[in-house]
Coordinates of C-alpha atoms in Angstrom, one line a residue:
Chain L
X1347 CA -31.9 22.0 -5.6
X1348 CA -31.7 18.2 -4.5
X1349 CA -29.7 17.4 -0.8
X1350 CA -28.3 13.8 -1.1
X1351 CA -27.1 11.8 2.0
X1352 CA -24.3 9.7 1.7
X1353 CA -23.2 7.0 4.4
X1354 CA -19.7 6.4 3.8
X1355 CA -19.3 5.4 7.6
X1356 CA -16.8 2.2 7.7
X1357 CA -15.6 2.8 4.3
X1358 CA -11.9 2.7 3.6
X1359 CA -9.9 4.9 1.6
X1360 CA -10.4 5.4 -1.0
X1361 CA -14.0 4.3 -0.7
X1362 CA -15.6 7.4 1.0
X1363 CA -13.8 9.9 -1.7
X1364 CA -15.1 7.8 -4.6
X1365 CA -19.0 7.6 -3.6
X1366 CA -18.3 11.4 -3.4
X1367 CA -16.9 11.6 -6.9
X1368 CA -19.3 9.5 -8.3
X1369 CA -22.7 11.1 -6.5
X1370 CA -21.5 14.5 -7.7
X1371 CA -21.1 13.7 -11.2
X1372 CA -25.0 12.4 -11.2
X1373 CA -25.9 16.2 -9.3
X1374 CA -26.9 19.6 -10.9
X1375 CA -25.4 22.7 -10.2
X1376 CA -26.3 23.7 -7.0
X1377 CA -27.2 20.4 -5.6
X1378 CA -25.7 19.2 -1.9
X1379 CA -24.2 16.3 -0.8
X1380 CA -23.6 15.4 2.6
X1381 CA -21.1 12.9 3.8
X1382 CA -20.3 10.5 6.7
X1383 CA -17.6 9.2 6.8
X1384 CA -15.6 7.6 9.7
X1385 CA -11.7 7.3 7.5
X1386 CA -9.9 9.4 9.2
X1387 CA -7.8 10.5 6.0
X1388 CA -11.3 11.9 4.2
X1389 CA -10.7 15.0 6.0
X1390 CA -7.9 16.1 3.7
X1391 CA -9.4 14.1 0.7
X1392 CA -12.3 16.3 0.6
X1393 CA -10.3 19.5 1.0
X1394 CA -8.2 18.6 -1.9
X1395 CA -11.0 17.2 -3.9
X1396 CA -12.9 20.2 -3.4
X1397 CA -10.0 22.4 -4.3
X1398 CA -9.3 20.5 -8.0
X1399 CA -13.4 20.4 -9.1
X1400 CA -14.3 23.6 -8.0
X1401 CA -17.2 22.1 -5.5
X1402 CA -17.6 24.1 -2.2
X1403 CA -16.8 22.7 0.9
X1404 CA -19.6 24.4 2.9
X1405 CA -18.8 22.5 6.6
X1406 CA -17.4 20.1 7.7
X1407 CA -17.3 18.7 11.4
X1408 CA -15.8 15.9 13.6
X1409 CA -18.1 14.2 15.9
X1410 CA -17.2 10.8 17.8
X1411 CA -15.3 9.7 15.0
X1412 CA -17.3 10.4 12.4
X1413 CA -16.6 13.4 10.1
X1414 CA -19.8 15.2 8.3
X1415 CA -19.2 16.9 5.4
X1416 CA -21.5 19.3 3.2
X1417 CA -20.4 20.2 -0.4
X1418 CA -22.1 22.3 -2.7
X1419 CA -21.8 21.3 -6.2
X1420 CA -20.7 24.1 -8.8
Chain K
X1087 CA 4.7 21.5 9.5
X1088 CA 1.4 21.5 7.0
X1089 CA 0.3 17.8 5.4
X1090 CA 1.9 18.6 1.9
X1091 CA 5.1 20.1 3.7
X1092 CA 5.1 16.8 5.8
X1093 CA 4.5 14.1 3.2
X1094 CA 7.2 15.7 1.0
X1095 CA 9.7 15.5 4.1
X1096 CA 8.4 11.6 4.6
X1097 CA 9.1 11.2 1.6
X1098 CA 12.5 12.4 1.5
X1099 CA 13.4 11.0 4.4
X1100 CA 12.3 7.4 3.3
X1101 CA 14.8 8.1 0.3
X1102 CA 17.7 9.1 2.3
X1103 CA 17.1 6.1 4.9
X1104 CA 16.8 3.2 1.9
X1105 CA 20.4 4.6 0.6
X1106 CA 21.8 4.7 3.7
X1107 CA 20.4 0.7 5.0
X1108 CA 22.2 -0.2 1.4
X1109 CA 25.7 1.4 2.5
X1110 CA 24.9 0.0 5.9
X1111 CA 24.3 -3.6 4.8
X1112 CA 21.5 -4.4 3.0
X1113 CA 20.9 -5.6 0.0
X1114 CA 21.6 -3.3 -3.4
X1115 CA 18.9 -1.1 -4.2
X1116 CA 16.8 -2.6 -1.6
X1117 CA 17.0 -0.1 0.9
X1118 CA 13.4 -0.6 2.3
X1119 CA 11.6 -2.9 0.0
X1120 CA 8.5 -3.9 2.1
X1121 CA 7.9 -7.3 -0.5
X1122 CA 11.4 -8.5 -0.2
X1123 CA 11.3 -8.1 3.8
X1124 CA 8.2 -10.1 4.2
X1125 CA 9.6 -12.6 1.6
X1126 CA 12.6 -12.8 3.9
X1127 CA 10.8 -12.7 7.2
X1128 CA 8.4 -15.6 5.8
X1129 CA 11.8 -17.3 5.1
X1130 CA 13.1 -16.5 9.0
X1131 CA 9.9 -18.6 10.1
X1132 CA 10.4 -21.6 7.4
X1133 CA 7.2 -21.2 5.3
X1134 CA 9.3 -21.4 2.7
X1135 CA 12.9 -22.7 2.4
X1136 CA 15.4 -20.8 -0.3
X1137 CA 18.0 -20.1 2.1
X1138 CA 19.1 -17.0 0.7
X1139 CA 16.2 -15.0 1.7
X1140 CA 15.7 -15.5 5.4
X1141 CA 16.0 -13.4 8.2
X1142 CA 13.4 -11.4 10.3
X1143 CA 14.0 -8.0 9.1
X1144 CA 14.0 -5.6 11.5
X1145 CA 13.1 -2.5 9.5
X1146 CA 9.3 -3.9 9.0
X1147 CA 8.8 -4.4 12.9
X1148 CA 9.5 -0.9 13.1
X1149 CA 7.7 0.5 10.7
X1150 CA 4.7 -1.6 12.3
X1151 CA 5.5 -0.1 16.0
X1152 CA 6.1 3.4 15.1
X1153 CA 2.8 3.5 13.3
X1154 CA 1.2 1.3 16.1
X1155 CA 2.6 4.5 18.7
X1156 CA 1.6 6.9 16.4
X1157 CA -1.7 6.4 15.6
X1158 CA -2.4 5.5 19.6
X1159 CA -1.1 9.4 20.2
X1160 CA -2.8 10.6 17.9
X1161 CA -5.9 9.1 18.9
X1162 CA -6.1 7.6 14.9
X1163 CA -6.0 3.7 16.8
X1164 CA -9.3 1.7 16.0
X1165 CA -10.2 -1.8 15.7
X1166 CA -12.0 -2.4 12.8
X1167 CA -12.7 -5.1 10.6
X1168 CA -15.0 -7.4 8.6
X1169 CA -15.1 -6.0 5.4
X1170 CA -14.3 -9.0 2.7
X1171 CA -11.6 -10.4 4.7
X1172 CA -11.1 -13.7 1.9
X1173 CA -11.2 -11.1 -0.7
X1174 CA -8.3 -9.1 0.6
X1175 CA -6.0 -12.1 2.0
X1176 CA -6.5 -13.2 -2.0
X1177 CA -5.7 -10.2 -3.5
X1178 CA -2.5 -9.8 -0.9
X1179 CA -1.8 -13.2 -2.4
X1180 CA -1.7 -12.7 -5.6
X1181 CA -0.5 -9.1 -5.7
X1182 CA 3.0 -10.8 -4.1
X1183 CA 2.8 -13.1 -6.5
X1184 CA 3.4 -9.9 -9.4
X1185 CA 5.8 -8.4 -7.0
X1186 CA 8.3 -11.5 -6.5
X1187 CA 8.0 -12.0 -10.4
X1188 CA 9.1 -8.2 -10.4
X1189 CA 11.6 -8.5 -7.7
X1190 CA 10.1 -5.6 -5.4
X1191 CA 7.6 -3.7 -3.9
X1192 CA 6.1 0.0 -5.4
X1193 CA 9.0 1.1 -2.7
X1194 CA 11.7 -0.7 -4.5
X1195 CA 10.2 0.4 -8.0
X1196 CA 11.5 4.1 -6.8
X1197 CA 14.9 2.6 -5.1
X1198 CA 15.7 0.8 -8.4
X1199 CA 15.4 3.7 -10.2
X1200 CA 16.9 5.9 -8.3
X1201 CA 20.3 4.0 -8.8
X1202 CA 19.5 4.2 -12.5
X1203 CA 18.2 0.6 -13.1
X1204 CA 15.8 0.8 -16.1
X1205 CA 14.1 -2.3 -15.9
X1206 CA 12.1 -0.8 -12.6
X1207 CA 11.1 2.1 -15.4
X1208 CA 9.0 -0.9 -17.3
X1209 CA 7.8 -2.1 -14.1
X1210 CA 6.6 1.9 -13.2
X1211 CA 4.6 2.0 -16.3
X1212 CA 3.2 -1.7 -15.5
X1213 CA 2.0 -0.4 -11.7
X1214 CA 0.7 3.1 -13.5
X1215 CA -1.3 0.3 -15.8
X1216 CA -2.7 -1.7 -12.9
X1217 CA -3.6 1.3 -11.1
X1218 CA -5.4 2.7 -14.2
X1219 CA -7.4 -0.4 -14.4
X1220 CA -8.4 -0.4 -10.6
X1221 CA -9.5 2.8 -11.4
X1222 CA -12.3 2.0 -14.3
X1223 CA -13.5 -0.4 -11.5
X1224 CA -13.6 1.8 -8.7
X1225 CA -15.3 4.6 -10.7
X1226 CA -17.9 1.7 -11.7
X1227 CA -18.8 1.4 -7.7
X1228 CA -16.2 -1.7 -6.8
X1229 CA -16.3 -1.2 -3.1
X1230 CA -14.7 -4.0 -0.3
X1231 CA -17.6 -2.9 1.6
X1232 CA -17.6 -1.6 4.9
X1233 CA -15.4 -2.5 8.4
X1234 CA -17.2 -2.5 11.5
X1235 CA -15.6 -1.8 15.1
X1236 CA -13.8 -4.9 16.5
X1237 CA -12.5 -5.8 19.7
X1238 CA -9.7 -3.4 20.8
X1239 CA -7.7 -6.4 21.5
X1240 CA -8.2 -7.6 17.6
X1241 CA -6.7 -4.5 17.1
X1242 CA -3.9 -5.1 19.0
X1243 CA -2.5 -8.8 17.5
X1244 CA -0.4 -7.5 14.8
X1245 CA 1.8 -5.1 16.6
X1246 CA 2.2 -8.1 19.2
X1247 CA 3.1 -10.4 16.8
X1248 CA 5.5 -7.9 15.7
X1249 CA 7.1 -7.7 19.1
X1250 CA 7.2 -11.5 19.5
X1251 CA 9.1 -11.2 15.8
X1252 CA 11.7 -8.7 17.6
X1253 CA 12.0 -10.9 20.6
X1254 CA 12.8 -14.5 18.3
X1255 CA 15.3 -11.7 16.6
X1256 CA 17.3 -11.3 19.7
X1257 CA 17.4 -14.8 21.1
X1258 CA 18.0 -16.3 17.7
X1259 CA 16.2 -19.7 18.6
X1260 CA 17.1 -22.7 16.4
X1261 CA 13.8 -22.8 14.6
X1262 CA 14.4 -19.7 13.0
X1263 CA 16.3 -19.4 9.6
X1264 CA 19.1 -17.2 8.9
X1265 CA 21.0 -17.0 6.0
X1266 CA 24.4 -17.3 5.5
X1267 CA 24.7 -16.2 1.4
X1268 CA 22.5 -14.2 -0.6
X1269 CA 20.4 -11.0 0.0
X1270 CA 19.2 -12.2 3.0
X1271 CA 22.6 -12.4 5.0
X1272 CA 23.1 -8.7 3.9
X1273 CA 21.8 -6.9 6.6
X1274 CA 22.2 -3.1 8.3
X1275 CA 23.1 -3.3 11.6
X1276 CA 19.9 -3.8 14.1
X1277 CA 19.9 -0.7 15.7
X1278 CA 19.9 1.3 12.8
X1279 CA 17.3 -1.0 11.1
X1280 CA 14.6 -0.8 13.8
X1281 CA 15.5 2.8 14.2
X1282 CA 14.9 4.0 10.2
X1283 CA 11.3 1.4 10.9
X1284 CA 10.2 3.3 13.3
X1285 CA 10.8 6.9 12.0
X1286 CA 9.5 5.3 8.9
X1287 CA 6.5 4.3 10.4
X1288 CA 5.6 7.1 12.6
X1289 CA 5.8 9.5 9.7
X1290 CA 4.3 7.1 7.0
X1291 CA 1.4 7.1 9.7
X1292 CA 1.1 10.9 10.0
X1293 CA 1.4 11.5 6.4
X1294 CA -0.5 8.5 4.9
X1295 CA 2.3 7.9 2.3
X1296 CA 1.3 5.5 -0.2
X1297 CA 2.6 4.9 -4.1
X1298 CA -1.1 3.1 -5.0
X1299 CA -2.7 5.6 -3.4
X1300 CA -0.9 8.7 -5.0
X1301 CA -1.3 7.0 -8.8
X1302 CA -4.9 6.7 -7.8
X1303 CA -5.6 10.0 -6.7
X1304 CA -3.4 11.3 -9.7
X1305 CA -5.6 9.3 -12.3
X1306 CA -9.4 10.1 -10.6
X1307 CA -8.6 13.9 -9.2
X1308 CA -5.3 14.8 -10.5
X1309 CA -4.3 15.3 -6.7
X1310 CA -0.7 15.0 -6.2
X1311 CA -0.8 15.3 -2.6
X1312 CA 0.3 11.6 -2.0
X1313 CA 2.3 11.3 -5.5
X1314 CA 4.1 13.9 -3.7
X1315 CA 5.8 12.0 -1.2
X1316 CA 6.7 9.5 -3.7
X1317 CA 8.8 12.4 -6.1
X1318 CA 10.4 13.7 -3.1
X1319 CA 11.7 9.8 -2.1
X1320 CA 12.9 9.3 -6.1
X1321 CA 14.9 12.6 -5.5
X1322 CA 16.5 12.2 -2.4
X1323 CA 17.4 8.6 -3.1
X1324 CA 18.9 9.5 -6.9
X1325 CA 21.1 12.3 -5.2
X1326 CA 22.1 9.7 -2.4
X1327 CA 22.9 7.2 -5.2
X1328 CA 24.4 10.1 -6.8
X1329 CA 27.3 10.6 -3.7
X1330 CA 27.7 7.4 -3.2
X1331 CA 28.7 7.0 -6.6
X1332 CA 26.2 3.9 -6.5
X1333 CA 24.1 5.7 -9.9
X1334 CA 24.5 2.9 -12.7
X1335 CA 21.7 3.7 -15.9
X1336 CA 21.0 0.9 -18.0
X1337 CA 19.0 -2.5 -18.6
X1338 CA 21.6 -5.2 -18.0
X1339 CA 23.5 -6.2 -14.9
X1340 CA 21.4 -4.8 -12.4
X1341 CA 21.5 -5.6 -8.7
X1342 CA 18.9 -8.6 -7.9
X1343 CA 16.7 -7.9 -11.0
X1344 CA 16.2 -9.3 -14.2
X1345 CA 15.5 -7.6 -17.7
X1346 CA 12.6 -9.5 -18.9
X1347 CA 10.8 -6.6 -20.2
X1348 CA 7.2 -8.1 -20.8
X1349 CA 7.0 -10.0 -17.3
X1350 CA 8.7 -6.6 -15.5
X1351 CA 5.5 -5.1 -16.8
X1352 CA 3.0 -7.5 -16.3
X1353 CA 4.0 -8.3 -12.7
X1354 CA 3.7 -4.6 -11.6
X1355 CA 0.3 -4.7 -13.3
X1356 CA -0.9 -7.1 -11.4
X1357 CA 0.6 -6.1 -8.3
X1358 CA -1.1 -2.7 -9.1
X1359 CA -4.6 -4.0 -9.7
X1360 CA -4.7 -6.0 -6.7
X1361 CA -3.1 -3.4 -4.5
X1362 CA -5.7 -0.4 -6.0
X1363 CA -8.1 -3.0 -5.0
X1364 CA -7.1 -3.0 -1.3
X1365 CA -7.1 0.5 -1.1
X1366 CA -3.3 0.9 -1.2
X1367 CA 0.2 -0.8 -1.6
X1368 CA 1.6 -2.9 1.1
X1369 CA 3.6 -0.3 3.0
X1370 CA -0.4 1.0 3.3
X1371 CA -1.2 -2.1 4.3
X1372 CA 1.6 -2.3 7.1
X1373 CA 0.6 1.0 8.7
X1374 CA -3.1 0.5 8.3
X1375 CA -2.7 -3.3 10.5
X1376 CA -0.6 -1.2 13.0
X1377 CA -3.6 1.2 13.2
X1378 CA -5.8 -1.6 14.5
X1379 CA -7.2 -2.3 11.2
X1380 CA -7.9 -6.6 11.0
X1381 CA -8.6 -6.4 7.6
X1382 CA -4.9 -5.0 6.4
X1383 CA -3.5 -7.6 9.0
X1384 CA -5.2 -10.3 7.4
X1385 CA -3.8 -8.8 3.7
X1386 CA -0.7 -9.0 5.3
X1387 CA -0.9 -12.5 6.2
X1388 CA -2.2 -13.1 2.4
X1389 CA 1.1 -11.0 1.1
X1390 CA 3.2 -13.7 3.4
X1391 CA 1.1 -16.5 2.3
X1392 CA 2.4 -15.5 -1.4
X1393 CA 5.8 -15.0 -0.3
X1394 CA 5.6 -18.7 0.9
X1395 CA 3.7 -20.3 -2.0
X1396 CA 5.9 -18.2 -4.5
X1397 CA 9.1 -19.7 -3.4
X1398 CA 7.5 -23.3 -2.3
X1399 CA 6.7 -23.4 -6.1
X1400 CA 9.4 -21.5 -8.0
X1401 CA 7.9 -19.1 -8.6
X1402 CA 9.4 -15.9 -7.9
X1403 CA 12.2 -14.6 -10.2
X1404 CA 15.5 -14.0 -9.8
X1405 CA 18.6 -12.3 -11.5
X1406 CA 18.4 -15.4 -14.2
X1407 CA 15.1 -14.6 -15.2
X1408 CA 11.3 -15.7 -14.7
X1409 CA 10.7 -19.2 -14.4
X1410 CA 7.6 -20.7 -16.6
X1411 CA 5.5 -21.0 -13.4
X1412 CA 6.2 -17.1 -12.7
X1413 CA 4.8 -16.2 -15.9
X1414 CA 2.0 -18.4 -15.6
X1415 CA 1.2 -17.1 -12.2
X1416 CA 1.2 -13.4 -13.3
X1417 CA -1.4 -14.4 -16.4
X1418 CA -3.9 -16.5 -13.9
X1419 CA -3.5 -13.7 -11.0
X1420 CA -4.3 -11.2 -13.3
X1421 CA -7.5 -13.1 -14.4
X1422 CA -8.0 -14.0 -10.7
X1423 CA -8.0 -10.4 -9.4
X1424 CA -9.5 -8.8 -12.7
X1425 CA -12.5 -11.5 -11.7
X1426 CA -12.7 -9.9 -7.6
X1427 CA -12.6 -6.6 -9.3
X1428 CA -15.9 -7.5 -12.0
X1429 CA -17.9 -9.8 -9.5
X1430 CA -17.3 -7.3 -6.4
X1431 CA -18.3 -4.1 -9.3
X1432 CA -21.3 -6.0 -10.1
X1433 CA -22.1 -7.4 -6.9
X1434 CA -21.9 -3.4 -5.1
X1435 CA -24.5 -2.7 -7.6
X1436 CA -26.8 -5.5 -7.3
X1437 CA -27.2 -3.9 -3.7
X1438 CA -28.8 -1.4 -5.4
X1439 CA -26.5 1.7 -4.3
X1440 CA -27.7 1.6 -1.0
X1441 CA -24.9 3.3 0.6
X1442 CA -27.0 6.5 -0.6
X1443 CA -29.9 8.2 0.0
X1444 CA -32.2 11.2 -1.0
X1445 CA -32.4 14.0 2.1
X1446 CA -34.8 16.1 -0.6

C-alpha cells in the first residue's frame, strides 16, 4: 500500500478535484492519497467525488484555511 | 437548508427573478444575462459606442456586492492572486468574443430556452462541446497554476469599483452613456434590479452556482450537484414564461437572436472552452472577484475588454445575423484558446508533476 501527498494548496476549482481524479486513477486498490487544498468548494467536491467512485473518504479536516483530506482508493 | 437543497432553490430563484426583470423592463429573454450586462456597462463607460447597448446595469453590481457580503460573513473572503493573470484576461477576451457572436451568456442560453427559442438549443449543444474539449485538456493536467495570498486591499478593488459604478448610476454624469433605443434603454426599475443582484449574488456565493462548472463535473464525475441548479433555473423560468404567456417554440423571429445555426454553435464552443479553462462561466467569474479573487477580476476586465473590441470592430451579432468579422473571430479564438489550452497542458507537465509527491 503506497500513501501519495498531493499539494493542491492555491489551486482553483476545479484544479484541486482533478489532481485528485487523476492521481487515483494511477493508484492500486488500497492506496492513500492525501490532499491540501486551500479552495474552499473542495470540501463538498470530495464528498461527492467520493460518493460517485466508490473511494473512501477516511478524514478530512479544516485547518487555517487549508482543508486536508485522506481517501482510500477502492 | 442542505447544499443540493440550496443550489436547487438558487437556481430556481435565478429563473423566477430573470422572468420577472423581463416583465419589469428588461430586455426579452434577457432576464439576467451576465455577457449582455457587461456589454452594456462597457457601453455606459464609452469603450465602445453602439448606442443601443449602454447603460450601467444595476443587476451586476448586485450580484458583485451580495457575493462581496457574503463571502465576508461567511469568512470565504481572501485575496488571492497571481496565477496566469495574461492567460485569463485572454481567455475572458476571447470567450466574450463567442458569447456576443451568440448573443448571451451560459445564463441566457437557459433564459432563451425557457421562452422556447431553439436557436439557444444549438448554442447548448455548442457550450456542452466546449466544455467537453476543456475537459480532455484538464484530464491531460492543464492547470492555470496556483494563486497566492494578496493584499486584502487587492482584494477589495472590484467591489469598490462596483460601488463607484452604482454611484455614476445615480448622479447620471454627462460622460456616461445611456441609451435611448434598443435593449439597452429597456431597463427594470433600479430598486428591483439591485435588489434581484444582490439576492442573486449572496446565494450564487453560498451555492457556487455555475453552468461551466456543472457540464464539467457532469462530463469527468457524473456529479450533478452544480448541473442541478441550472435544471431547477430552466424549470422555473419555462413555467414563468409559461404564465406570462411569453412561451414562443421555434427557430425564427426570436427576441435579440439570430438563427445562424453553425455560428450559434461555434460561438458557444468557444465560449465554453475558454470558460472550462478559467475554471467556470462568467457569473463564476463575478462571484469569485467579489470573493477577493484578483485573478477573476482581471478575467473580468478581459470579458469587458471583448465587449469593447467586439463592438469597436463589428463584431458581435445581432438579430440580422453574424457579420464576416464575427465568424472570423469565433474560428481564430477558437485556435487562440485551443493553443492556451495545449501550451499550458504541455507546459504543467514539463514541470514534471511537481504538484505531487510520494509519502511511502
Amino acid at each position: 500500500m503506497a500513501e501519495y501527498l498531493i499539494n493542491a494548496r492555491g489551486l482553483q476549482c476545479p484544479g484541486p478535484i482533478v489532481q485528485l481524479f487523476n492521481q487515483s486513477k494511477q493508484c492500486a486498490e488500497g492506496d492513500v492519497i492525501k490532499i491540501e487544498v486551500t479552495d474552499p468548494g473542495f470540501k463538498r467536491d470530495v464528498q461527492a467525488w467520493c460518493k460517485k467512485t466508490g473511494n473512501e473518504l477516511i478524514d478530512i479536516t479544516e485547518k487555517d484555511g487549508v482543508i486536508i483530506a485522506t481517501i482510500k482508493k477502492n | 437548508m442542505n447544499k443540493k437543497h440550496l443550489i436547487i432553490f438558487t437556481g430556481g430563484i435565478v429563473g423566477i427573478l430573470g422572468v420577472l426583470l423581463v416583465a419589469a423592463g428588461n430586455p426579452a429573454n434577457m432576464g439576467y444575462c451576465i455577457a449582455c450586462f457587461l456589454r452594456d456597462i462597457t457601453g455606459a463607460l464609452g469603450l465602445h459606442r453602439t448606442e443601443t447597448v449602454q447603460y450601467l446595469r444595476p443587476e451586476i453590481m448586485g450580484l458583485v456586492l451580495g457575493a462581496f457580503i457574503a463571502a465576508l460573513a461567511s469568512g470565504e473572503f481572501r485575496a488571492v492572486g497571481g496565477s496566469n493573470t495574461l492567460t485569463r484576461f485572454t481567455l475572458g477576451f476571447f470567450g466574450m468574443l463567442g458569447m456576443l457572436v451568440f448573443l448571451g451568456c451560459p445564463l441566457r442560453v437557459i433564459f432563451r430556452l425557457s421562452a422556447g427559442d431553439l436557436n439557444a438549443l444549438v448554442g447548448l449543444l455548442g457550450l456542452i462541446a466546449g466544455v467537453f474539449l476543456g475537459t480532455q485538456f484538464l484530464s491531460r493536467g492543464y492547470s492555470l497554476g496556483r494563486t497566492i495570498p494578496q493584499s486584502q486591499t487587492n482584494g477589495y478593488i472590484f467591489p469598490l469599483f462596483m460601488l463607484v459604478l452604482l454611484a455614476l448610476l445615480l448622479a447620471k454624469p454627462a460622460f456616461i452613456f445611456f441609451s435611448t433605443k434598443g435593449p439597452g434603454s429597456q431597463r427594470a426599475a433600479l430598486g428591483l434590479a439591485l435588489a434581484a443582484g444582490l439576492v442573486v449574488g449572496i446565494l450564487a456565493q453560498r451555492s457556487r452556482l455555475c453552468m461551466i462548472g456543472g457540464i464539467r463535473d457532469f462530463i469527468f464525475f457524473r456529479d450533478t450537484y452544480l448541473l442541478s441548479g441550472f435544471l431547477a433555473m430552466l424549470a422555473a423560468a419555462t413555467l414563468g414564461n409559461l404564465v406570462m404567456g411569453k412561451f414562443n417554440p421555434g427557430f425564427a423571429n426570436q427576441p435579440i437572436a439570430h438563427s445562424e445555426t453553425l455560428w450559434n454553435f461555434l460561438s458557444l464552443t468557444l465560449a465554453g472552452l475558454a470558460f472550462v479553462l478559467l475554471g467556470g462561466c462568467p457569473l463564476r467569474q463575478l462571484i469569485s472577484a467579489a470573493e477577493g479573487n484578483g485573478d477573476s477580476a482581471i478575467t473580468v476586465l478581459g470579458i469587458i475588454a471583448g465587449a469593447a473590441f467586439s463592438h469597436n470592430f463589428s463584431l458581435a451579432a445581432s438579430p440580422a445575423g453574424v457579420p464576416m468579422g464575427g465568424k472570423v473571430a469565433v474560428i481564430l479564438g477558437l485556435l487562440v484558446v485551443a493553443l492556451i489550452g495545449t501550451l499550458h497542458t504541455a507546459q504543467t507537465k514539463n514541470r514534471g508533476g511537481a504538484l505531487n509527491g510520494t509519502l511511502s
